[in-house]
Tab-separated table of C-alpha atoms and ligand atoms in Angstrom:
chain	number	residue	atom	x	y	z
E	1	MET	CA	42.020	230.090	59.049
E	2	THR	CA	41.329	227.067	61.712
E	3	LYS	CA	44.200	225.997	63.802
E	4	GLN	CA	45.043	222.629	65.429
E	5	SER	CA	47.403	223.551	68.469
E	6	TRP	CA	50.601	221.724	68.728
E	7	LYS	CA	53.400	220.686	70.831
E	8	ALA	CA	56.660	222.423	70.592
E	9	GLY	CA	58.737	222.120	67.503
E	10	THR	CA	61.298	224.145	65.796
E	11	LEU	CA	60.000	224.682	62.644
E	12	LEU	CA	61.131	227.967	61.912
E	13	ASN	CA	61.443	228.261	57.938
E	14	PRO	CA	62.797	228.627	55.806
E	15	GLU	CA	66.731	228.309	56.997
E	16	PRO	CA	70.394	229.194	55.646
E	17	PRO	CA	71.379	226.274	54.670
E	18	VAL	CA	75.220	227.082	55.141
E	19	LEU	CA	78.572	225.561	54.234
E	20	VAL	CA	80.514	225.861	57.764
E	21	SER	CA	84.415	225.012	57.216
E	22	CYS	CA	86.774	224.379	59.831
E	23	GLY	CA	89.673	222.698	61.488
E	24	THR	CA	92.892	223.347	59.641
E	25	MET	CA	94.797	223.955	56.191
E	26	ALA	CA	95.735	220.701	56.568
E	27	ALA	CA	92.939	218.486	57.466
E	28	PRO	CA	89.986	220.720	56.785
E	29	ASN	CA	86.237	219.741	57.700
E	30	LEU	CA	83.282	221.147	56.075
E	31	LEU	CA	79.458	220.798	58.138
E	32	THR	CA	76.111	222.046	56.962
E	33	ILE	CA	74.261	224.194	59.122
E	34	GLY	CA	70.985	225.387	59.247
E	35	TRP	CA	70.782	226.990	62.077
E	36	THR	CA	73.043	229.901	61.733
E	37	GLY	CA	71.467	233.450	62.743
E	38	THR	CA	72.796	237.123	62.541
E	39	ILE	CA	72.414	238.705	65.896
E	40	CYS	CA	74.411	241.753	66.058
E	41	THR	CA	75.852	245.053	64.017
E	42	GLN	CA	77.760	246.302	66.127
E	43	PRO	CA	80.163	244.335	66.768
E	44	CYS	CA	79.198	242.647	63.393
E	45	MET	CA	77.856	238.688	65.071
E	46	VAL	CA	76.801	235.544	64.402
E	47	SER	CA	75.663	231.786	65.715
E	48	ILE	CA	75.594	228.843	64.455
E	49	SER	CA	73.851	225.993	66.374
E	50	VAL	CA	76.048	222.604	66.642
E	51	ARG	CA	75.665	219.207	68.234
E	52	PRO	CA	78.225	218.629	70.489
E	53	GLU	CA	78.739	214.880	68.632
E	54	ARG	CA	79.629	216.655	64.938
E	55	PHE	CA	83.430	215.984	64.461
E	56	SER	CA	82.847	219.753	63.666
E	57	HIS	CA	81.996	220.324	67.061
E	58	HIS	CA	85.626	219.846	68.807
E	59	LEU	CA	87.530	221.623	65.951
E	60	ILE	CA	85.439	224.768	66.084
E	61	GLU	CA	85.724	224.500	70.522
E	62	GLU	CA	90.034	223.854	69.594
E	63	SER	CA	90.793	226.429	66.948
E	64	GLY	CA	87.956	229.033	68.019
E	65	CYS	CA	87.083	230.214	64.367
E	66	PHE	CA	85.179	229.022	61.389
E	67	VAL	CA	83.904	230.359	58.319
E	68	ILE	CA	80.364	230.586	56.676
E	69	ASN	CA	80.377	230.010	53.054
E	70	LEU	CA	77.052	231.060	51.198
E	71	PRO	CA	76.065	228.175	49.214
E	72	THR	CA	74.701	228.335	45.615
E	73	GLU	CA	72.614	226.280	43.315
E	74	ASN	CA	76.213	224.710	42.367
E	75	LEU	CA	76.919	223.898	45.844
E	76	VAL	CA	73.488	221.787	46.590
E	77	ARG	CA	74.886	218.645	46.850
E	78	ALA	CA	77.635	219.389	48.377
E	79	VAL	CA	75.386	221.017	51.076
E	80	ASP	CA	73.325	218.061	51.333
E	81	TRP	CA	76.513	215.425	51.371
E	82	CYS	CA	78.508	217.418	53.822
E	83	GLY	CA	75.157	217.310	55.810
E	84	VAL	CA	74.728	213.483	56.098
E	85	ARG	CA	78.408	212.501	56.148
E	86	SER	CA	80.811	213.410	58.805
E	87	GLY	CA	84.667	214.387	58.483
E	88	ARG	CA	85.571	211.363	61.069
E	89	GLU	CA	85.316	209.139	58.075
E	90	HIS	CA	85.327	211.404	55.307
E	91	ASP	CA	88.025	213.724	53.592
E	92	LYS	CA	84.517	215.654	52.634
E	93	PHE	CA	86.713	218.419	50.768
E	94	ALA	CA	88.525	215.618	48.288
E	95	GLU	CA	85.333	213.330	47.828
E	96	MET	CA	82.898	216.670	46.701
E	97	GLY	CA	85.685	218.285	44.782
E	98	LEU	CA	86.058	221.136	46.335
E	99	HIS	CA	88.888	223.035	47.383
E	100	ALA	CA	90.006	224.865	50.377
E	101	GLU	CA	91.929	228.236	50.430
E	102	ALA	CA	93.366	230.558	53.575
E	103	SER	CA	91.141	232.921	55.403
E	104	THR	CA	92.860	236.427	54.738
E	105	VAL	CA	91.729	237.064	58.563
E	106	LEU	CA	91.243	234.374	60.590
E	107	GLU	CA	95.195	232.119	60.999
E	108	GLY	CA	94.985	229.139	59.537
E	109	CYS	CA	91.248	228.254	59.629
E	110	PRO	CA	89.989	226.980	55.659
E	111	VAL	CA	87.194	228.971	53.470
E	112	LEU	CA	85.574	227.445	51.115
E	113	ALA	CA	87.210	228.385	47.085
E	114	GLU	CA	84.244	227.843	45.488
E	115	SER	CA	81.093	229.779	47.401
E	116	PRO	CA	81.257	233.434	46.636
E	117	LEU	CA	80.725	234.779	49.718
E	118	ASN	CA	82.649	233.655	53.643
E	119	LEU	CA	82.262	235.390	56.812
E	120	GLU	CA	85.221	234.956	58.887
E	121	CYS	CA	84.151	233.946	61.758
E	122	ARG	CA	85.586	233.913	65.544
E	123	VAL	CA	84.077	232.361	68.481
E	124	THR	CA	83.264	234.610	70.931
E	125	GLN	CA	81.003	232.532	73.502
E	126	LYS	CA	80.158	228.390	73.807
E	127	ILE	CA	76.459	228.491	75.945
E	128	PRO	CA	74.947	224.755	76.036
E	129	LEU	CA	71.552	224.859	75.078
E	130	GLY	CA	71.080	220.866	75.496
E	131	THR	CA	71.014	219.343	72.337
E	132	HIS	CA	72.525	221.580	70.864
E	133	ASP	CA	75.836	224.149	71.281
E	134	LEU	CA	75.060	227.421	70.673
E	135	PHE	CA	78.625	229.199	69.153
E	136	LEU	CA	78.811	233.524	69.086
E	137	ALA	CA	80.839	234.261	66.537
E	138	GLU	CA	82.533	238.194	65.733
E	139	VAL	CA	82.470	238.305	62.312
E	140	VAL	CA	86.113	239.401	61.531
E	141	GLY	CA	86.470	239.360	58.214
E	142	VAL	CA	84.565	238.945	54.377
E	143	ASP	CA	85.603	237.386	51.470
E	144	VAL	CA	83.648	238.399	47.761
E	145	ASP	CA	84.169	237.298	44.684
E	146	GLU	CA	84.593	239.832	42.312
E	147	SER	CA	81.862	238.954	39.933
E	148	LEU	CA	79.475	239.571	43.091
E	149	ILE	CA	80.420	243.652	42.707
E	150	ASP	CA	79.737	245.646	40.393
E	151	GLU	CA	80.716	248.876	38.598
E	152	ALA	CA	79.804	251.400	41.320
E	153	GLY	CA	81.538	249.021	44.028
E	154	LYS	CA	77.925	247.450	45.202
E	155	LEU	CA	77.613	244.082	46.092
E	156	CYS	CA	74.968	242.062	43.880
E	157	LEU	CA	74.025	239.382	45.883
E	158	SER	CA	71.285	238.319	43.084
E	159	ARG	CA	73.902	237.222	40.809
E	160	ALA	CA	75.460	234.395	43.395
E	161	HIS	CA	72.037	232.110	43.139
E	162	LEU	CA	71.761	231.428	46.666
E	163	ILE	CA	69.886	228.309	48.412
E	164	VAL	CA	67.285	227.968	51.337
E	165	TYR	CA	66.291	225.258	52.831
E	166	SER	CA	62.338	224.745	54.315
E	167	HIS	CA	61.039	221.573	55.801
E	168	GLY	CA	63.688	218.780	54.014
E	169	ASP	CA	63.813	220.524	50.756
E	170	TYR	CA	66.473	222.031	48.925
E	171	LEU	CA	65.235	225.549	46.681
E	172	ALA	CA	66.220	228.360	44.478
E	173	LEU	CA	65.451	231.494	45.619
E	174	GLY	CA	62.054	232.773	44.159
E	175	ARG	CA	60.748	235.877	42.124
E	176	LYS	CA	61.458	239.603	43.784
E	177	LEU	CA	58.635	240.668	45.467
E	178	GLY	CA	59.883	244.284	46.631
E	179	SER	CA	62.492	245.894	48.209
E	180	PHE	CA	63.511	246.888	52.364
E	181	GLY	CA	61.323	250.005	53.034
E	182	TYR	CA	59.422	249.754	49.138
E	183	SER	CA	55.650	249.686	51.577
E	184	VAL	CA	55.963	253.109	52.915
E	185	ARG	CA	58.057	254.655	49.962
E	186	LYS	CA	56.210	257.601	48.524
E	187	LYS	CA	55.461	257.115	44.645
E	188	PRO	CA	56.358	258.852	42.326
E	189	HIS	CA	53.674	261.555	41.582
E	190	LYS	CA	52.234	261.066	37.622
E	191	ARG	CA	52.221	263.584	35.551
C	201	LIG	C1	70.340	220.692	55.870
C	201	LIG	C2	71.451	220.408	56.405
C	201	LIG	C3	70.897	221.417	58.088
C	201	LIG	C4	71.993	220.716	59.173
C	201	LIG	N1	72.268	221.404	60.052
C	201	LIG	C5	72.560	221.213	61.585
C	201	LIG	C6	72.987	222.205	62.381
C	201	LIG	O1	71.767	223.399	62.500
C	201	LIG	N2	73.560	222.034	63.359
C	201	LIG	C7	74.151	220.480	63.540
C	201	LIG	O2	74.600	220.555	64.268
C	201	LIG	N3	73.978	219.673	62.472
C	201	LIG	C8	73.208	220.223	61.694
C	201	LIG	N4	73.464	219.283	60.162
C	201	LIG	C9	73.934	218.147	60.424
C	201	LIG	C10	75.243	217.268	60.237
C	201	LIG	O3	75.514	218.583	59.045
C	201	LIG	C11	75.590	216.263	59.721
C	201	LIG	O4	75.756	216.106	61.274
C	201	LIG	C12	77.294	216.502	59.137
C	201	LIG	O5	77.820	215.271	59.137
C	201	LIG	C13	78.613	216.590	60.424
C	201	LIG	O6	79.968	216.813	60.069
C	201	LIG	P1	81.050	216.582	61.262
C	201	LIG	O7	80.510	215.319	61.671
C	201	LIG	O8	82.081	216.400	59.682
C	201	LIG	O9	81.503	217.664	61.735
C	201	LIG	C14	72.566	219.360	58.842
C	201	LIG	C15	72.223	218.879	58.326
C	201	LIG	C16	71.666	219.556	56.689
C	201	LIG	C17	71.651	217.954	55.711
């Protein structure tokens, strides 16, 4: 490889383009967030990076909670639309034909009914970074659609048909290349 040296850029790829729901059940809002991360196992924590000028920013700041809704292939249009339209001018749930349902653990925070896996998050810290504020949050509840759970009670996330975002494009997940730990797993003896 012959590499060029470029100036600093946010090129970490691919991104999980999640639909974050926030606000109240009476006035729910959705926005698309690419800059989200898993940051701690115990306590179970995630982060989202939100520009202060987003309508959702003050909703999250005021309520102290939000829900990360994992998007499926069926939701790809909503992922894009909710990421280019603001809740200041639009009722995104109504205009996208989506439904808000009450969260299980958080009080009054809307969950996206059409997403099969929802992480209910309570904000623990807001860290202003520059263009974006980083919200750190504890996951206080997880809602999983039963269609993703097998007879043994195991989560089968591959059934969800999740999407990724890479360099401006929304993509379906590709073919499986391996599973956790496969590189060190002993091969079964041939007889
Ligand atoms: C794929 C994608 C990823 C995005 N990621 C972020 C992000 O990480 N942080 C952010 O503040 N805005 C992000 N946006 C932009 C917001 O979703 C967008 O400005 C939205 O209209 C804000 O809605 P609101 O004004 O109702 O809060 C993203 C948009 C798209 C399409």
